[in-house]
Amino acid sequence: MSVDPQILEATRRIFKDMGGQNVTQGKLNEKLWNTLQEAGLTRAWCPEKHGGPGGSLADGLSIIGITGEFCDAAPLTETLLASWVLSRADLAAPTGPLSLLFSEKRSGIKLDQEGLLTGEVQNVPCAMQAEHLVVLVEGDPGYEVVLIKQTDCSILPKANIAGEARDDVSVTGVKPLSIGKPDPEVTPTDLKLLGALARSIQMTKAILVVLEMCIDYSQQRPAFGRPISKFQSIQHYLATIAGEYAASVAITGAAEESIVLANNIRSENMLQIASAKIRVGEAANKVCSLAHQIHGAIGFTEEHSLHEFTHRLWSWRNEFGTEAQWAVQLGNLVAQHGPEDIWQKLTSS
């Protein structure tokens, strides 16, 4: 997967230089956000005709990966996902933070005959921070992409265990700012797949950060006159975490490649993305457990940042489908296609 290294370098440098506001404070890091926006990173998936750089899927996914390395309140991933949906409907993405009202329920939000939106969606990432919200609603036929103002909605602020905003959004007779028909058609399944891949990539990067923390801490923390990294049990923990990270890198890389080669994300990518979300979620659970065993009580204190990453890993496991939900869909896929077709998919991926 070819990605411009300058994009990665610029994104990581901005987060390092402008970051520092913890997500648990629940507010937008405006300094960080403005810098990301000025660099064009928030509109990476917007086409040139709408003022964006027209970046590839690989570019946007790489930017999303960088967000997993930091704990700053800037809804960059959510804005990228929402702008991707807008671009598929040939709609311009407005400036400022965006979020996506995603609901698998067909009755989540509906567009009535008068062209007004009504419905509700729970646990929307960063809805309070967003200036505009993007909704995928049922049309006749297919689906339509709708852009609305955040201020036109009723929002109940909530947060996940990591302190990240996961708000409940309700709309009653809201007039859309713009409506477009996605071409090619975008379905809720497509959005769930893209969101699951984004969270898998973020979790993989966060696991790397946790691994580095564990290595540094074990080399500095003495016990019985020597660093705890010298103890066999700690070495075993570190090796296990490193193995889980390696597995996560391999499976998310395969999932990324499957959509980059196709230059789109469709149900045909289900096998790779579902596998990635399941495997990385399992890795996150094991890594968090071992990391806190290595750090002991200090890992949960305010003076240490380990819990900021482990809490995010525990939270992200359940977003855009849990391991159990994806396992059911993966099982249905295998049952539907049979062993010969699945084997061909596996060997040709």
mmCIF file of C-alpha atoms in Angstrom:
data_model
loop_
_atom_site.group_PDB
_atom_site.id
_atom_site.type_symbol
_atom_site.label_atom_id
_atom_site.label_comp_id
_atom_site.label_asym_id
_atom_site.label_seq_id
_atom_site.Cartn_x
_atom_site.Cartn_y
_atom_site.Cartn_z
ATOM 1 C CA MET A 1 0.000 0.000 0.000
ATOM 2 C CA SER A 2 1.692 3.182 -1.220
ATOM 3 C CA VAL A 3 1.282 6.256 0.990
ATOM 4 C CA ASP A 4 3.037 9.596 0.721
ATOM 5 C CA PRO A 5 5.458 9.612 3.701
ATOM 6 C CA GLN A 6 5.132 13.401 3.907
ATOM 7 C CA ILE A 7 1.468 12.980 4.879
ATOM 8 C CA LEU A 8 2.389 10.692 7.754
ATOM 9 C CA GLU A 9 5.232 12.929 8.876
ATOM 10 C CA ALA A 10 3.104 16.076 8.784
ATOM 11 C CA THR A 11 0.200 14.494 10.660
ATOM 12 C CA ARG A 12 2.387 13.009 13.379
ATOM 13 C CA ARG A 13 4.329 16.257 13.803
ATOM 14 C CA ILE A 14 1.139 18.294 14.191
ATOM 15 C CA PHE A 15 -0.194 15.951 16.865
ATOM 16 C CA LYS A 16 3.129 16.077 18.708
ATOM 17 C CA ASP A 17 3.459 19.865 18.527
ATOM 18 C CA MET A 18 -0.168 20.904 19.012
ATOM 19 C CA GLY A 19 -1.468 18.066 21.171
ATOM 20 C CA GLY A 20 -1.540 17.761 24.916
ATOM 21 C CA GLN A 21 -5.221 18.228 25.733
ATOM 22 C CA ASN A 22 -6.523 14.966 27.136
ATOM 23 C CA VAL A 23 -9.763 13.560 25.695
ATOM 24 C CA THR A 24 -11.235 13.204 29.174
ATOM 25 C CA GLN A 25 -11.596 16.982 29.301
ATOM 26 C CA GLY A 26 -14.325 16.515 26.699
ATOM 27 C CA LYS A 27 -13.571 19.666 24.710
ATOM 28 C CA LEU A 28 -12.287 20.251 21.227
ATOM 29 C CA ASN A 29 -8.559 20.931 21.102
ATOM 30 C CA GLU A 30 -9.026 23.966 18.872
ATOM 31 C CA LYS A 31 -5.327 24.638 18.435
ATOM 32 C CA LEU A 32 -4.758 21.112 17.168
ATOM 33 C CA TRP A 33 -7.907 21.095 15.050
ATOM 34 C CA ASN A 34 -7.155 24.421 13.351
ATOM 35 C CA THR A 35 -3.650 23.266 12.451
ATOM 36 C CA LEU A 36 -4.931 19.981 11.028
ATOM 37 C CA GLN A 37 -7.542 21.875 9.037
ATOM 38 C CA GLU A 38 -5.047 24.391 7.657
ATOM 39 C CA ALA A 39 -2.847 21.506 6.530
ATOM 40 C CA GLY A 40 -5.775 20.022 4.593
ATOM 41 C CA LEU A 41 -5.708 16.784 6.588
ATOM 42 C CA THR A 42 -9.332 17.045 7.732
ATOM 43 C CA ARG A 43 -10.468 17.056 4.089
ATOM 44 C CA ALA A 44 -8.086 14.382 2.787
ATOM 45 C CA TRP A 45 -10.907 12.430 1.112
ATOM 46 C CA CYS A 46 -12.614 15.469 -0.396
ATOM 47 C CA PRO A 47 -12.213 15.765 -4.186
ATOM 48 C CA GLU A 48 -10.319 18.697 -5.670
ATOM 49 C CA LYS A 49 -13.486 20.204 -7.164
ATOM 50 C CA HIS A 50 -14.812 20.633 -3.626
ATOM 51 C CA GLY A 51 -11.629 22.212 -2.313
ATOM 52 C CA GLY A 52 -9.936 19.068 -0.995
ATOM 53 C CA PRO A 53 -6.684 17.382 -2.049
ATOM 54 C CA GLY A 54 -8.482 14.342 -3.482
ATOM 55 C CA GLY A 55 -6.410 11.930 -1.410
ATOM 56 C CA SER A 56 -6.584 8.189 -1.916
ATOM 57 C CA LEU A 57 -8.204 5.719 0.438
ATOM 58 C CA ALA A 58 -4.704 4.711 1.541
ATOM 59 C CA ASP A 59 -3.840 8.314 2.446
ATOM 60 C CA GLY A 60 -6.928 8.761 4.590
ATOM 61 C CA LEU A 61 -6.516 5.430 6.357
ATOM 62 C CA SER A 62 -2.906 6.305 7.171
ATOM 63 C CA ILE A 63 -4.013 9.596 8.716
ATOM 64 C CA ILE A 64 -6.598 7.708 10.766
ATOM 65 C CA GLY A 65 -3.828 5.415 11.972
ATOM 66 C CA ILE A 66 -1.863 8.363 13.352
ATOM 67 C CA THR A 67 -4.843 9.364 15.518
ATOM 68 C CA GLY A 68 -4.510 6.057 17.350
ATOM 69 C CA GLU A 69 -1.071 7.101 18.593
ATOM 70 C CA PHE A 70 -2.334 10.144 20.496
ATOM 71 C CA CYS A 71 -4.995 11.037 23.064
ATOM 72 C CA ASP A 72 -6.193 14.438 21.923
ATOM 73 C CA ALA A 73 -9.729 15.687 21.487
ATOM 74 C CA ALA A 74 -9.814 16.365 17.760
ATOM 75 C CA PRO A 75 -12.484 14.403 15.827
ATOM 76 C CA LEU A 76 -10.259 13.862 12.804
ATOM 77 C CA THR A 77 -11.317 10.263 12.174
ATOM 78 C CA GLU A 78 -15.010 11.117 12.429
ATOM 79 C CA THR A 79 -14.579 14.079 10.064
ATOM 80 C CA LEU A 80 -12.771 11.922 7.515
ATOM 81 C CA LEU A 81 -15.487 9.258 7.621
ATOM 82 C CA ALA A 82 -18.246 11.845 7.222
ATOM 83 C CA SER A 83 -16.450 13.632 4.385
ATOM 84 C CA TRP A 84 -15.942 10.300 2.585
ATOM 85 C CA VAL A 85 -19.711 9.764 2.606
ATOM 86 C CA LEU A 86 -20.305 13.301 1.317
ATOM 87 C CA SER A 87 -17.768 12.820 -1.477
ATOM 88 C CA ARG A 88 -19.616 9.702 -2.663
ATOM 89 C CA ALA A 89 -22.735 11.822 -3.099
ATOM 90 C CA ASP A 90 -20.803 14.634 -4.818
ATOM 91 C CA LEU A 91 -21.533 16.979 -1.906
ATOM 92 C CA ALA A 92 -19.031 19.526 -0.626
ATOM 93 C CA ALA A 93 -17.824 18.983 2.933
ATOM 94 C CA PRO A 94 -18.134 22.156 5.016
ATOM 95 C CA THR A 95 -15.209 23.373 7.073
ATOM 96 C CA GLY A 96 -15.100 22.524 10.749
ATOM 97 C CA PRO A 97 -15.522 19.219 12.579
ATOM 98 C CA LEU A 98 -17.997 16.684 11.205
ATOM 99 C CA SER A 99 -19.544 13.517 12.545
ATOM 100 C CA LEU A 100 -21.570 10.694 11.082
ATOM 101 C CA LEU A 101 -25.022 9.682 12.310
ATOM 102 C CA PHE A 102 -24.628 5.972 11.758
ATOM 103 C CA SER A 103 -27.404 3.534 12.571
ATOM 104 C CA GLU A 104 -27.835 -0.041 11.387
ATOM 105 C CA LYS A 105 -31.533 0.163 12.204
ATOM 106 C CA ARG A 106 -33.584 0.954 9.137
ATOM 107 C CA SER A 107 -35.803 3.120 11.333
ATOM 108 C CA GLY A 108 -32.896 5.160 12.753
ATOM 109 C CA ILE A 109 -33.512 8.447 10.913
ATOM 110 C CA LYS A 110 -36.005 8.933 8.124
ATOM 111 C CA LEU A 111 -36.644 11.609 5.522
ATOM 112 C CA ASP A 112 -40.375 12.331 5.307
ATOM 113 C CA GLN A 113 -42.378 13.390 2.257
ATOM 114 C CA GLU A 114 -41.816 17.047 3.101
ATOM 115 C CA GLY A 115 -38.060 16.555 3.015
ATOM 116 C CA LEU A 116 -37.564 16.822 6.796
ATOM 117 C CA LEU A 117 -35.500 14.488 8.961
ATOM 118 C CA THR A 118 -36.882 12.749 12.049
ATOM 119 C CA GLY A 119 -35.368 10.068 14.273
ATOM 120 C CA GLU A 120 -32.567 9.436 16.715
ATOM 121 C CA VAL A 121 -29.161 7.756 16.895
ATOM 122 C CA GLN A 122 -27.297 6.827 20.057
ATOM 123 C CA ASN A 123 -23.594 6.954 20.873
ATOM 124 C CA VAL A 124 -22.593 9.293 18.052
ATOM 125 C CA PRO A 125 -18.857 10.063 18.252
ATOM 126 C CA CYS A 126 -18.108 13.731 18.962
ATOM 127 C CA ALA A 127 -21.555 15.048 18.028
ATOM 128 C CA MET A 128 -21.234 17.982 20.443
ATOM 129 C CA GLN A 129 -17.879 18.925 18.910
ATOM 130 C CA ALA A 130 -19.135 18.723 15.327
ATOM 131 C CA GLU A 131 -20.498 21.736 13.475
ATOM 132 C CA HIS A 132 -22.328 19.587 10.913
ATOM 133 C CA LEU A 133 -23.638 16.024 10.880
ATOM 134 C CA VAL A 134 -23.901 13.616 7.956
ATOM 135 C CA VAL A 135 -26.743 11.095 7.741
ATOM 136 C CA LEU A 136 -27.337 8.156 5.410
ATOM 137 C CA VAL A 137 -31.101 7.720 5.032
ATOM 138 C CA GLU A 138 -33.306 5.422 3.022
ATOM 139 C CA GLY A 139 -34.392 6.788 -0.329
ATOM 140 C CA ASP A 140 -36.621 5.452 -3.042
ATOM 141 C CA PRO A 141 -34.757 3.524 -4.261
ATOM 142 C CA GLY A 142 -31.446 3.077 -2.425
ATOM 143 C CA TYR A 143 -30.012 5.544 0.046
ATOM 144 C CA GLU A 144 -29.428 9.290 0.191
ATOM 145 C CA VAL A 145 -26.736 11.315 1.934
ATOM 146 C CA VAL A 146 -27.976 14.262 3.981
ATOM 147 C CA LEU A 147 -26.024 17.128 5.573
ATOM 148 C CA ILE A 148 -27.518 18.959 8.578
ATOM 149 C CA LYS A 149 -26.436 21.540 11.148
ATOM 150 C CA GLN A 150 -25.524 20.260 14.572
ATOM 151 C CA THR A 151 -27.393 23.164 16.184
ATOM 152 C CA ASP A 152 -30.651 21.936 14.614
ATOM 153 C CA CYS A 153 -30.444 18.721 16.645
ATOM 154 C CA SER A 154 -31.196 17.845 20.238
ATOM 155 C CA ILE A 155 -28.048 16.308 21.760
ATOM 156 C CA LEU A 156 -27.622 14.472 25.044
ATOM 157 C CA PRO A 157 -23.902 14.555 25.936
ATOM 158 C CA LYS A 158 -22.435 11.187 26.924
ATOM 159 C CA ALA A 159 -18.994 9.589 26.979
ATOM 160 C CA ASN A 160 -17.388 6.169 26.740
ATOM 161 C CA ILE A 161 -15.087 4.837 29.459
ATOM 162 C CA ALA A 162 -12.163 6.645 27.840
ATOM 163 C CA GLY A 163 -13.925 9.993 28.215
ATOM 164 C CA GLU A 164 -14.505 10.374 24.483
ATOM 165 C CA ALA A 165 -17.790 12.001 23.511
ATOM 166 C CA ARG A 166 -20.423 9.467 22.457
ATOM 167 C CA ASP A 167 -23.590 11.542 22.334
ATOM 168 C CA ASP A 168 -27.245 10.704 21.719
ATOM 169 C CA VAL A 169 -28.658 12.753 18.842
ATOM 170 C CA SER A 170 -32.344 13.363 18.173
ATOM 171 C CA VAL A 171 -33.777 15.200 15.174
ATOM 172 C CA THR A 172 -37.372 16.337 14.783
ATOM 173 C CA GLY A 173 -38.434 17.952 11.525
ATOM 174 C CA VAL A 174 -34.909 19.122 10.637
ATOM 175 C CA LYS A 175 -34.460 20.663 7.204
ATOM 176 C CA PRO A 176 -31.323 19.363 5.433
ATOM 177 C CA LEU A 177 -28.699 21.759 4.120
ATOM 178 C CA SER A 178 -28.084 19.473 1.154
ATOM 179 C CA ILE A 179 -29.107 16.036 -0.132
ATOM 180 C CA GLY A 180 -27.272 13.839 -2.620
ATOM 181 C CA LYS A 181 -27.543 10.386 -4.150
ATOM 182 C CA PRO A 182 -24.312 8.426 -3.619
ATOM 183 C CA ASP A 183 -22.701 7.062 -6.763
ATOM 184 C CA PRO A 184 -21.770 4.296 -6.478
ATOM 185 C CA GLU A 185 -24.438 3.511 -3.945
ATOM 186 C CA VAL A 186 -23.340 3.580 -0.295
ATOM 187 C CA THR A 187 -25.175 1.368 2.187
ATOM 188 C CA PRO A 188 -25.150 1.143 6.004
ATOM 189 C CA THR A 189 -23.086 -2.034 5.609
ATOM 190 C CA ASP A 190 -20.444 -0.090 3.691
ATOM 191 C CA LEU A 191 -20.278 2.531 6.434
ATOM 192 C CA LYS A 192 -20.048 -0.124 9.130
ATOM 193 C CA LEU A 193 -17.195 -1.814 7.256
ATOM 194 C CA LEU A 194 -15.282 1.440 6.818
ATOM 195 C CA GLY A 195 -15.841 2.385 10.454
ATOM 196 C CA ALA A 196 -14.746 -1.071 11.629
ATOM 197 C CA LEU A 197 -11.580 -0.822 9.550
ATOM 198 C CA ALA A 198 -10.861 2.661 10.927
ATOM 199 C CA ARG A 199 -11.220 1.453 14.514
ATOM 200 C CA SER A 200 -9.066 -1.613 13.769
ATOM 201 C CA ILE A 201 -6.291 0.606 12.414
ATOM 202 C CA GLN A 202 -6.544 2.967 15.382
ATOM 203 C CA MET A 203 -6.440 0.062 17.842
ATOM 204 C CA THR A 204 -3.383 -1.395 16.140
ATOM 205 C CA LYS A 205 -1.511 1.891 16.501
ATOM 206 C CA ALA A 206 -2.638 2.251 20.113
ATOM 207 C CA ILE A 207 -1.370 -1.272 20.849
ATOM 208 C CA LEU A 208 2.049 -0.209 19.549
ATOM 209 C CA VAL A 209 2.063 2.769 21.917
ATOM 210 C CA VAL A 210 1.131 0.494 24.825
ATOM 211 C CA LEU A 211 3.916 -1.925 23.878
ATOM 212 C CA GLU A 212 6.466 0.896 23.850
ATOM 213 C CA MET A 213 5.204 2.109 27.235
ATOM 214 C CA CYS A 214 5.573 -1.380 28.694
ATOM 215 C CA ILE A 215 9.120 -1.767 27.364
ATOM 216 C CA ASP A 216 10.205 1.634 28.724
ATOM 217 C CA TYR A 217 8.570 1.132 32.117
ATOM 218 C CA SER A 218 9.927 -2.391 32.599
ATOM 219 C CA GLN A 219 13.449 -1.185 31.855
ATOM 220 C CA GLN A 220 13.191 1.680 34.350
ATOM 221 C CA ARG A 221 11.228 0.073 37.205
ATOM 222 C CA PRO A 222 13.586 -1.708 39.636
ATOM 223 C CA ALA A 223 12.694 -4.667 41.838
ATOM 224 C CA PHE A 224 15.084 -6.631 44.021
ATOM 225 C CA GLY A 225 17.988 -4.623 42.690
ATOM 226 C CA ARG A 226 17.392 -4.976 38.943
ATOM 227 C CA PRO A 227 14.892 -3.772 36.290
ATOM 228 C CA ILE A 228 11.728 -5.834 36.125
ATOM 229 C CA SER A 229 12.465 -6.390 32.424
ATOM 230 C CA LYS A 230 15.038 -8.947 33.587
ATOM 231 C CA PHE A 231 12.355 -11.166 35.102
ATOM 232 C CA GLN A 232 11.177 -14.043 32.945
ATOM 233 C CA SER A 233 7.489 -13.431 33.616
ATOM 234 C CA ILE A 234 7.739 -9.806 32.462
ATOM 235 C CA GLN A 235 9.693 -10.870 29.377
ATOM 236 C CA HIS A 236 6.915 -13.334 28.607
ATOM 237 C CA TYR A 237 4.303 -10.556 28.952
ATOM 238 C CA LEU A 238 6.280 -8.277 26.631
ATOM 239 C CA ALA A 239 6.722 -11.031 24.063
ATOM 240 C CA THR A 240 2.984 -11.764 24.136
ATOM 241 C CA ILE A 241 2.095 -8.086 23.636
ATOM 242 C CA ALA A 242 4.588 -7.859 20.756
ATOM 243 C CA GLY A 243 3.054 -10.954 19.174
ATOM 244 C CA GLU A 244 -0.444 -9.508 19.457
ATOM 245 C CA TYR A 245 0.756 -6.294 17.837
ATOM 246 C CA ALA A 246 2.380 -8.218 14.975
ATOM 247 C CA ALA A 247 -0.838 -10.162 14.371
ATOM 248 C CA SER A 248 -2.842 -6.920 14.383
ATOM 249 C CA VAL A 249 -0.492 -5.279 11.881
ATOM 250 C CA ALA A 250 -0.728 -8.248 9.528
ATOM 251 C CA ILE A 251 -4.499 -8.566 9.534
ATOM 252 C CA THR A 252 -5.265 -4.832 9.329
ATOM 253 C CA GLY A 253 -2.738 -4.540 6.513
ATOM 254 C CA ALA A 254 -4.584 -7.240 4.576
ATOM 255 C CA ALA A 255 -7.911 -5.480 5.190
ATOM 256 C CA GLU A 256 -6.521 -2.115 4.065
ATOM 257 C CA GLU A 257 -5.033 -3.634 0.936
ATOM 258 C CA SER A 258 -8.341 -5.264 0.018
ATOM 259 C CA ILE A 259 -10.115 -1.911 -0.246
ATOM 260 C CA VAL A 260 -7.168 0.064 -1.615
ATOM 261 C CA LEU A 261 -6.818 -2.343 -4.543
ATOM 262 C CA ALA A 262 -10.543 -2.094 -5.236
ATOM 263 C CA ASN A 263 -10.468 1.702 -4.638
ATOM 264 C CA ASN A 264 -13.761 1.321 -2.806
ATOM 265 C CA ILE A 265 -15.327 -0.446 0.125
ATOM 266 C CA ARG A 266 -18.136 -2.890 -0.461
ATOM 267 C CA SER A 267 -19.611 -6.040 1.059
ATOM 268 C CA GLU A 268 -16.972 -8.000 -0.873
ATOM 269 C CA ASN A 269 -14.464 -6.723 1.725
ATOM 270 C CA MET A 270 -16.448 -8.319 4.556
ATOM 271 C CA LEU A 271 -14.100 -11.272 5.014
ATOM 272 C CA GLN A 272 -10.963 -9.183 5.464
ATOM 273 C CA ILE A 273 -12.457 -6.365 7.544
ATOM 274 C CA ALA A 274 -14.555 -8.586 9.807
ATOM 275 C CA SER A 275 -11.497 -10.749 10.453
ATOM 276 C CA ALA A 276 -9.451 -7.667 11.289
ATOM 277 C CA LYS A 277 -12.023 -6.239 13.704
ATOM 278 C CA ILE A 278 -12.338 -9.588 15.476
ATOM 279 C CA ARG A 279 -8.620 -10.292 15.743
ATOM 280 C CA VAL A 280 -7.552 -6.779 16.734
ATOM 281 C CA GLY A 281 -10.332 -6.622 19.323
ATOM 282 C CA GLU A 282 -9.106 -9.866 20.858
ATOM 283 C CA ALA A 283 -5.533 -8.555 20.798
ATOM 284 C CA ALA A 284 -6.582 -5.313 22.493
ATOM 285 C CA ASN A 285 -8.209 -7.184 25.356
ATOM 286 C CA LYS A 286 -5.136 -9.315 26.001
ATOM 287 C CA VAL A 287 -2.695 -6.411 25.587
ATOM 288 C CA CYS A 288 -4.576 -4.176 28.043
ATOM 289 C CA SER A 289 -4.645 -6.905 30.668
ATOM 290 C CA LEU A 290 -0.926 -7.631 30.422
ATOM 291 C CA ALA A 291 0.052 -3.954 30.208
ATOM 292 C CA HIS A 292 -1.685 -3.169 33.487
ATOM 293 C CA GLN A 293 -0.088 -6.194 35.113
ATOM 294 C CA ILE A 294 3.329 -4.868 34.084
ATOM 295 C CA HIS A 295 2.627 -1.333 35.315
ATOM 296 C CA GLY A 296 0.702 -2.237 38.431
ATOM 297 C CA ALA A 297 -1.425 0.443 40.110
ATOM 298 C CA ILE A 298 0.449 3.350 38.515
ATOM 299 C CA GLY A 299 -1.096 2.529 35.134
ATOM 300 C CA PHE A 300 -4.478 3.782 36.353
ATOM 301 C CA THR A 301 -3.224 7.009 37.950
ATOM 302 C CA GLU A 302 -3.463 10.486 36.430
ATOM 303 C CA GLU A 303 0.321 10.814 36.350
ATOM 304 C CA HIS A 304 0.585 7.972 33.827
ATOM 305 C CA SER A 305 -0.984 7.873 30.379
ATOM 306 C CA LEU A 306 -1.324 4.089 30.039
ATOM 307 C CA HIS A 307 -4.989 4.061 31.072
ATOM 308 C CA GLU A 308 -5.803 6.684 28.428
ATOM 309 C CA PHE A 309 -4.839 4.200 25.733
ATOM 310 C CA THR A 310 -6.198 1.043 27.358
ATOM 311 C CA HIS A 311 -9.553 2.694 28.015
ATOM 312 C CA ARG A 312 -9.733 3.728 24.379
ATOM 313 C CA LEU A 313 -8.863 0.192 23.274
ATOM 314 C CA TRP A 314 -11.607 -1.262 25.470
ATOM 315 C CA SER A 315 -14.076 1.293 24.069
ATOM 316 C CA TRP A 316 -13.149 0.949 20.393
ATOM 317 C CA ARG A 317 -13.603 -2.825 20.553
ATOM 318 C CA ASN A 318 -17.364 -2.264 20.805
ATOM 319 C CA GLU A 319 -17.729 0.408 18.114
ATOM 320 C CA PHE A 320 -18.851 -0.391 14.561
ATOM 321 C CA GLY A 321 -19.561 -3.944 15.668
ATOM 322 C CA THR A 322 -18.181 -6.088 18.486
ATOM 323 C CA GLU A 323 -16.098 -9.210 17.942
ATOM 324 C CA ALA A 324 -19.180 -11.353 18.615
ATOM 325 C CA GLN A 325 -21.305 -9.465 16.072
ATOM 326 C CA TRP A 326 -18.657 -9.657 13.384
ATOM 327 C CA ALA A 327 -18.054 -13.338 14.154
ATOM 328 C CA VAL A 328 -21.726 -14.043 13.470
ATOM 329 C CA GLN A 329 -21.564 -12.222 10.139
ATOM 330 C CA LEU A 330 -18.331 -13.995 9.252
ATOM 331 C CA GLY A 331 -19.930 -17.339 10.079
ATOM 332 C CA ASN A 332 -22.946 -16.509 7.928
ATOM 333 C CA LEU A 333 -20.618 -15.569 5.073
ATOM 334 C CA VAL A 334 -18.799 -18.894 5.291
ATOM 335 C CA ALA A 335 -22.071 -20.806 5.437
ATOM 336 C CA GLN A 336 -23.439 -18.896 2.474
ATOM 337 C CA HIS A 337 -20.471 -19.410 0.142
ATOM 338 C CA GLY A 338 -19.338 -22.821 1.275
ATOM 339 C CA PRO A 339 -15.792 -24.085 1.862
ATOM 340 C CA GLU A 340 -14.618 -23.972 -1.763
ATOM 341 C CA ASP A 341 -15.572 -20.340 -2.366
ATOM 342 C CA ILE A 342 -14.178 -19.225 0.995
ATOM 343 C CA TRP A 343 -10.916 -21.041 0.309
ATOM 344 C CA GLN A 344 -10.635 -19.222 -3.018
ATOM 345 C CA LYS A 345 -11.280 -15.904 -1.274
ATOM 346 C CA LEU A 346 -8.647 -16.657 1.354
ATOM 347 C CA THR A 347 -5.971 -17.739 -1.110
ATOM 348 C CA SER A 348 -6.630 -14.898 -3.561
ATOM 349 C CA SER A 349 -6.631 -12.117 -0.906
#
